[in-house]
Amino acid sequence: MATESNLAHDDTPDTGKRDFLYIATAAVGAVGVAGVAWPIINQMNPDASVLALASVEYDMSKIETGSAVTIKWRGTPVFVRNRTQKEIDEARAVPMDQLKDPERDQDRVKPGHDNWLVMIALCTHLGCIPVGESGDYGGWLCPCHGSQYDTSGRIRKGPAPKNLVVPPYKFLTDTKIQIG
Amino acid sequence: MINLKTIFAATVLGFGLAGAAIAQESAATEDDTITKQHWSFAGPFGTFDQNQLQRGFQVFKEVCSNCHSAHLLAFRNLAEPGGPSFSAAQVKALAASYEIEDPTADGGKRPGLASDNWPSPFATEQDARDANGGALPPDMSVLAKARSVEDKFPNWLFNYFTTYAEGGPDYIHALMNGYEDPAPADFQLPEGKHYNKYFPGHAIGMPPPLSDGQVQYVAGADGATVPLTVDQYSKDVGAFLMWMAEPHLDSNKAAGFRVLTFLILFAVLMWLVKQRLWRKVEH
Amino acid sequence: MSSHESTYVPSHPVAKWIEDRLPVMGFAKSTLIDYPTPKNLNYWWTFGGILAFMLGVQIVTGIVLAMHYTPNAALAFDSVEAIKRDVNGGRLIQAVHSTGASMFFFAVYIHIFRGLYFGSYKAPREILWILGVIIYLLMMATAFMGYVLPWGQMSFWAAAVITNIFAAIPVIGDPILQLLRGGFAVDNPTLNRFFSLHYLLPFIIAAVVVLHIWALHVPGNNNPIGVEVKDKRDTVPFHPFYTMKDLFAIVVFCIPFAWFAFFAPDIFGHADNYIMANPLVTPPHIVPEWYFLPFYAILRAIDFNFIIDSKLLGVIFFGGSILILFFVPWLDTSKVRSGTFRPAFKWFYWLFVVNFLLLMWYGAQEPALQVIGPFTVADVSKLSVVYYFAYFIVILPLLGRFEKPRPLPNSISESVLSKPAPATT
């Protein structure tokens, strides 16, 4: 009985009402599609067991002056170094204009805890783990492409563009830090 | 057209035949039918009772976890919403009171963290068996969903409408209250076993784990107390085990309510759209 | 798809340029929009669209789950639990996938039984029907292998029992069994290959679904009166009439689906599957998922030797009960398609439906359970098996000869107009 043409003709009088119904239904449908899409995307975000490890606490009381440990935080290695006074002095004596990525040593440590250097242990060039107490500057030397860092973990020589990254951390006590 | 009456008649006929069968069967059942309890988390609108979960956790911690592992439970879960909801500080302190095996730590052990999973009371399955007369205490992580109550026909049909999923806690509650000592005279109880009328086969390796007054509950914030009885303990631990097996139950049901509301609204709109389109078509 | 010419006229030069080289828009328009569809289809016909939707749901949720699942005998169980506990929204996605399997089968059974009632398998739709049976077989394989993946007790023993079916084949049975399992028993290699195939098969299903729709579009839809479309007055364009009607049906279908997925995600499952697989302990009462129960009942009903041993005989009946569907187009000799106009057929059909439900119930019971007097499930299920096969082999061929069908309407339009007028026009 009904072909497309006579349908369209018959419906002309109440077009406004019809449009409202169609638009409302399409809008509700769009909400539904979005509501389904979000969980499907969100499931790829880090899960609860990963987030539970987003911040770690570390007791540094066993790290002697002049030594460092590597700990794991969010799946990446982090250097925690108890620096000697000599290392601190060396780092602070460097003029800013000699630095590729100028940053004061004071800004890379927490005030009152100048001996503690906490850095993500990945070379800012291509992500290898630098070797400590080596290189021309007594800091770190990356074995992959020869980037050299000083005793503040700042890039001094080689292809790396940036200083070693200081992660967000805070002192809970004098010897205990929380990273992340 | 398929006549609705025909379908109805056929269905009634079918179930009638099967129903006749069950009448026979149920006559033979013994006195070991499990009584279903009232659970706060039953039904589409049910939610866990936080106080009950905290009490149940106390029973689990002080009694069950001496022999049973729960390797899927993480300390952090105890602070998550929809669960016992302890504070983050409480959970941190609780975790720190346990020693966790960690090959990277000094001496292979370190205090627990909130991110750690509940440590097992025995190092290996064999240790667990040796300590328990050869019987292995099952892991409790999903135990509440690994046990069930068998419903007779046609009762299970209603479960699809009531969303009955509390067979596990019902069984656990019944088991805790099902010990009989001495065992019935006609029952041959093996050495080292205990008689429980709800345990399949009745001879259970686990001695009665709970007794009245065994766990001292702290009064709630409002000073309310619950009886210190096996019945109450087993309800509380049943609820806790259900939460441990289904930790997101509350939020899932809340999401379900929103989704169903949406679907019903959308269905009504789609019906109107469909009616409007088809109004001019003879069909 | 090939039978009707496209009416698509691209207006934009770019669209025309593309259309000249790859006429995909014209193809879409002729198959999804213009496709002339009988205007008297009832709601039983919406299950085709519902099934396409369910296939999409299962593929999308399945791909998501595979991002978190570990197919390893030692880790699989815990990885599924990790999905439920830790992955964002993981419990819901997993619940949609597992209850989705049940909803999928529920819909496919309605689709199949609709075809059986309205004679949708009859010429010229035999290949359409055969492709459907192939899809159903693929679905069974996919669902079975998916059920194994959580590696609970039911998963493990289902894998053990079902692979054992192949051992019934004479001579080559045992080598085939080892080949399927990748070992002497169900173990890690079995789990790994089931995961691989469970991921693959849905895409093969999707490909066969394309053929199924192709084969549908050549002769066009069957309809409740089973009288072929005569002219344009019998049809409406697929869009918007059936797109909107199907969409409405899909939304309604989602209501019970969501009810189960959100409020009772384990209601179709079995408690024993929350115990990790243990090759040394068989659960006291193994049953397959509900959608396999009728066939499981047929397998179990054959507990006697007859020329060949009972195991092989059971497997032959089990396989035959599904394979016989391939031959239905030629077993049914009636010239009339729709059951509506076949007074005797109706009775046998509904008895077949009841019998199928009974088989489903038998499949879930202990064989030794006494049903009527001294007769057990094992006894009475034999009757059901006999009726199941008799329906196809005896009743359908004979009914076509002896039944006197009611007079058919001349056309769809005529049948529609003879109905009482709808309340609102």
Short mmCIF file of C-alpha atoms in Angstrom, two decimals, chain B residues 12-260:
data_model
loop_
_atom_site.label_atom_id
_atom_site.label_comp_id
_atom_site.label_asym_id
_atom_site.label_seq_id
_atom_site.Cartn_x
_atom_site.Cartn_y
_atom_site.Cartn_z
CA VAL B 12 2.67 -25.89 30.27
CA LEU B 13 2.50 -29.40 28.89
CA GLY B 14 6.27 -29.67 28.80
CA PHE B 15 6.85 -28.38 32.26
CA GLY B 16 3.94 -30.39 33.56
CA LEU B 17 5.60 -33.59 32.36
CA ALA B 18 8.88 -32.60 33.91
CA GLY B 19 7.16 -31.38 37.05
CA ALA B 20 5.54 -34.76 37.56
CA ALA B 21 9.02 -36.18 37.46
CA ILE B 22 10.25 -33.91 40.19
CA ALA B 23 7.43 -34.67 42.54
CA GLN B 24 8.86 -38.18 42.61
CA GLU B 25 12.38 -36.96 43.13
CA SER B 26 11.77 -34.53 45.95
CA ALA B 27 9.99 -37.17 48.01
CA ALA B 28 13.33 -38.91 48.36
CA THR B 29 15.35 -35.95 49.68
CA GLU B 30 16.71 -36.10 53.19
CA ASP B 31 16.76 -33.52 55.93
CA ASP B 32 19.85 -31.83 54.53
CA THR B 33 18.13 -29.08 52.56
CA ILE B 34 20.05 -25.88 53.05
CA THR B 35 18.01 -23.04 54.51
CA LYS B 36 18.50 -19.87 52.50
CA GLN B 37 19.52 -16.88 54.59
CA HIS B 38 18.63 -13.27 54.14
CA TRP B 39 21.65 -11.50 52.66
CA SER B 40 21.90 -7.74 52.34
CA PHE B 41 23.51 -8.16 48.92
CA ALA B 42 20.75 -10.34 47.45
CA GLY B 43 18.65 -9.18 44.52
CA PRO B 44 19.18 -6.42 41.96
CA PHE B 45 19.18 -3.71 44.62
CA GLY B 46 21.23 -5.53 47.24
CA THR B 47 24.45 -4.02 48.56
CA PHE B 48 27.06 -5.22 51.00
CA ASP B 49 26.76 -4.16 54.62
CA GLN B 50 30.10 -2.52 55.41
CA ASN B 51 29.91 -3.35 59.12
CA GLN B 52 29.13 -6.96 58.36
CA LEU B 53 32.08 -7.16 55.97
CA GLN B 54 34.39 -5.75 58.64
CA ARG B 55 33.15 -8.32 61.14
CA GLY B 56 33.41 -11.06 58.54
CA PHE B 57 36.95 -9.97 57.79
CA GLN B 58 37.76 -10.27 61.50
CA VAL B 59 36.48 -13.86 61.53
CA PHE B 60 38.41 -14.61 58.33
CA LYS B 61 41.61 -13.07 59.71
CA GLU B 62 41.45 -14.60 63.17
CA VAL B 63 40.06 -18.01 62.25
CA CYS B 64 39.89 -19.04 58.58
CA SER B 65 43.18 -17.58 57.38
CA ASN B 66 45.15 -19.75 59.80
CA CYS B 67 44.65 -22.64 57.41
CA HIS B 68 43.01 -21.22 54.25
CA SER B 69 44.82 -19.14 51.66
CA ALA B 70 43.17 -16.33 49.71
CA HIS B 71 45.77 -15.57 47.09
CA LEU B 72 43.58 -13.29 44.96
CA LEU B 73 42.81 -10.91 47.81
CA ALA B 74 45.10 -7.87 47.90
CA PHE B 75 45.37 -5.79 51.05
CA ARG B 76 44.45 -2.73 48.99
CA ASN B 77 41.08 -4.33 48.20
CA LEU B 78 40.12 -3.95 51.86
CA ALA B 79 40.17 -0.16 51.44
CA GLU B 80 38.23 -0.08 48.18
CA PRO B 81 34.68 1.30 48.07
CA GLY B 82 31.97 -1.35 48.10
CA GLY B 83 33.98 -3.55 50.46
CA PRO B 84 34.82 -3.46 54.16
CA SER B 85 36.17 0.03 53.34
CA PHE B 86 38.88 0.19 55.96
CA SER B 87 40.93 3.39 55.78
CA ALA B 88 44.10 3.45 53.71
CA ALA B 89 46.13 3.87 56.91
CA GLN B 90 44.46 0.86 58.53
CA VAL B 91 45.18 -1.27 55.51
CA LYS B 92 48.79 -0.09 55.38
CA ALA B 93 49.30 -0.99 59.03
CA LEU B 94 47.54 -4.33 58.55
CA ALA B 95 49.70 -5.20 55.55
CA ALA B 96 52.86 -4.22 57.41
CA SER B 97 52.00 -6.70 60.17
CA TYR B 98 52.41 -9.57 57.67
CA GLU B 99 55.66 -10.88 56.28
CA ILE B 100 55.76 -11.25 52.50
CA GLU B 101 58.09 -13.53 50.62
CA ASP B 102 60.17 -11.40 48.29
CA PRO B 103 63.32 -12.82 46.72
CA THR B 104 64.66 -9.30 46.14
CA ALA B 105 64.37 -8.30 49.80
CA ASP B 106 67.07 -8.84 52.44
CA GLY B 107 66.58 -12.33 53.86
CA GLY B 108 63.85 -13.08 51.30
CA LYS B 109 61.14 -11.48 53.43
CA ARG B 110 59.82 -8.00 53.99
CA PRO B 111 56.84 -6.38 55.68
CA GLY B 112 53.73 -6.37 53.51
CA LEU B 113 52.51 -3.43 51.46
CA ALA B 114 48.97 -2.48 50.53
CA SER B 115 49.72 -3.63 47.00
CA ASP B 116 50.64 -7.14 48.17
CA ASN B 117 48.29 -10.09 48.05
CA TRP B 118 47.20 -11.93 51.16
CA PRO B 119 50.03 -14.28 52.16
CA SER B 120 49.27 -18.00 52.27
CA PRO B 121 49.51 -19.73 55.65
CA PHE B 122 51.48 -22.59 54.10
CA ALA B 123 54.38 -22.39 51.70
CA THR B 124 53.27 -25.28 49.50
CA GLU B 125 50.19 -27.38 48.91
CA GLN B 126 51.98 -30.34 50.49
CA ASP B 127 52.72 -28.33 53.65
CA ALA B 128 49.05 -27.44 53.85
CA ARG B 129 48.04 -31.08 53.52
CA ASP B 130 50.59 -32.23 56.09
CA ALA B 131 49.33 -29.73 58.61
CA ASN B 132 45.70 -30.67 58.06
CA GLY B 133 45.67 -34.45 58.20
CA GLY B 134 45.98 -34.88 54.44
CA ALA B 135 43.05 -32.61 53.56
CA LEU B 136 43.78 -29.46 51.60
CA PRO B 137 42.00 -26.35 52.94
CA PRO B 138 40.67 -24.80 49.72
CA ASP B 139 41.73 -21.32 48.68
CA MET B 140 39.07 -18.86 49.80
CA SER B 141 39.48 -16.17 47.11
CA VAL B 142 36.44 -17.21 45.09
CA LEU B 143 35.14 -19.92 47.38
CA ALA B 144 31.75 -18.24 47.81
CA LYS B 145 31.14 -18.63 44.08
CA ALA B 146 32.64 -22.11 43.91
CA ARG B 147 29.92 -23.50 46.16
CA SER B 148 26.22 -23.54 45.46
CA VAL B 149 22.84 -24.72 46.58
CA GLU B 150 21.08 -27.07 44.19
CA ASP B 151 17.53 -25.90 43.60
CA LYS B 152 14.90 -28.37 42.63
CA PHE B 153 12.75 -27.85 39.57
CA PRO B 154 10.86 -25.57 39.16
CA ASN B 155 12.44 -23.40 41.86
CA TRP B 156 15.57 -22.66 39.85
CA LEU B 157 13.45 -21.08 37.15
CA PHE B 158 12.58 -18.28 39.57
CA ASN B 159 16.27 -17.62 40.17
CA TYR B 160 16.48 -16.00 36.74
CA PHE B 161 14.00 -13.39 37.95
CA THR B 162 15.25 -12.98 41.51
CA THR B 163 18.91 -13.12 40.36
CA TYR B 164 19.61 -15.57 43.19
CA ALA B 165 23.39 -15.88 43.36
CA GLU B 166 23.84 -16.42 47.10
CA GLY B 167 24.11 -20.20 47.00
CA GLY B 168 27.74 -19.98 48.09
CA PRO B 169 27.18 -17.93 51.27
CA ASP B 170 24.10 -20.04 52.04
CA TYR B 171 26.18 -23.19 51.78
CA ILE B 172 29.01 -21.72 53.87
CA HIS B 173 26.57 -20.63 56.56
CA ALA B 174 24.93 -24.06 56.57
CA LEU B 175 28.29 -25.84 56.72
CA MET B 176 29.41 -23.81 59.74
CA ASN B 177 26.21 -24.80 61.52
CA GLY B 178 26.02 -28.35 60.25
CA TYR B 179 28.46 -30.15 62.56
CA GLU B 180 27.05 -32.97 64.63
CA ASP B 181 29.01 -34.66 67.37
CA PRO B 182 28.60 -37.52 67.82
CA ALA B 183 27.80 -38.51 64.25
CA PRO B 184 24.50 -40.35 63.68
CA ALA B 185 24.73 -43.92 64.90
CA ASP B 186 24.34 -45.44 61.44
CA PHE B 187 27.13 -43.35 59.92
CA GLN B 188 30.62 -44.82 59.61
CA LEU B 189 32.89 -41.84 60.29
CA PRO B 190 36.49 -42.32 59.15
CA GLU B 191 39.34 -41.60 61.57
CA GLY B 192 40.23 -37.90 61.79
CA LYS B 193 37.08 -36.75 60.03
CA HIS B 194 34.12 -34.84 61.37
CA TYR B 195 30.44 -35.29 60.68
CA ASN B 196 28.73 -32.41 58.91
CA LYS B 197 25.24 -32.92 57.57
CA TYR B 198 25.62 -30.36 54.75
CA PHE B 199 29.03 -31.50 53.48
CA PRO B 200 28.80 -33.79 50.43
CA GLY B 201 29.49 -37.24 51.84
CA HIS B 202 29.20 -35.82 55.37
CA ALA B 203 32.80 -36.67 56.42
CA ILE B 204 34.71 -33.39 56.44
CA GLY B 205 38.38 -32.94 57.31
CA MET B 206 37.89 -29.53 58.89
CA PRO B 207 37.06 -29.63 62.62
CA PRO B 208 34.28 -27.23 63.67
CA PRO B 209 36.13 -23.94 63.16
CA LEU B 210 33.81 -21.62 65.07
CA SER B 211 32.40 -21.63 68.58
CA ASP B 212 30.22 -19.12 70.42
CA GLY B 213 32.17 -16.19 71.82
CA GLN B 214 35.34 -17.15 69.94
CA VAL B 215 35.80 -13.85 68.07
CA GLN B 216 35.44 -10.63 70.05
CA TYR B 217 33.71 -8.03 67.89
CA VAL B 218 34.27 -4.39 68.68
CA ALA B 219 31.02 -2.49 69.10
CA GLY B 220 30.14 -0.33 66.08
CA ALA B 221 30.41 3.45 66.06
CA ASP B 222 26.81 3.66 67.21
CA GLY B 223 27.50 1.26 70.07
CA ALA B 224 25.47 -1.45 68.36
CA THR B 225 26.51 -5.01 69.02
CA VAL B 226 25.69 -8.29 67.38
CA PRO B 227 25.46 -11.64 69.16
CA LEU B 228 28.74 -13.53 69.45
CA THR B 229 27.35 -16.79 68.13
CA VAL B 230 28.37 -19.29 65.50
CA ASP B 231 25.25 -18.36 63.54
CA GLN B 232 26.26 -14.69 63.47
CA TYR B 233 29.93 -15.44 62.75
CA SER B 234 29.03 -17.66 59.84
CA LYS B 235 26.67 -15.06 58.36
CA ASP B 236 29.37 -12.43 58.65
CA VAL B 237 32.11 -14.58 57.18
CA GLY B 238 29.72 -15.77 54.46
CA ALA B 239 29.11 -12.16 53.47
CA PHE B 240 32.83 -11.40 53.58
CA LEU B 241 33.67 -14.38 51.39
CA MET B 242 31.03 -13.29 48.90
CA TRP B 243 32.60 -9.84 48.77
CA MET B 244 36.05 -11.38 48.35
CA ALA B 245 34.74 -13.45 45.42
CA GLU B 246 32.79 -10.57 43.84
CA PRO B 247 34.39 -7.33 45.05
CA HIS B 248 32.67 -5.07 42.53
CA LEU B 249 29.17 -6.39 43.19
CA ASP B 250 27.82 -3.08 44.52
CA SER B 251 29.09 -0.92 41.68
CA ASN B 252 28.04 -3.50 39.07
CA LYS B 253 24.49 -3.54 40.37
CA ALA B 254 24.40 0.25 40.46
CA ALA B 255 25.64 0.33 36.86
CA GLY B 256 23.03 -2.27 35.95
CA PHE B 257 20.28 -0.08 37.32
CA ARG B 258 21.43 2.86 35.20
CA VAL B 259 21.79 0.70 32.09
CA LEU B 260 18.36 -0.87 32.47
#
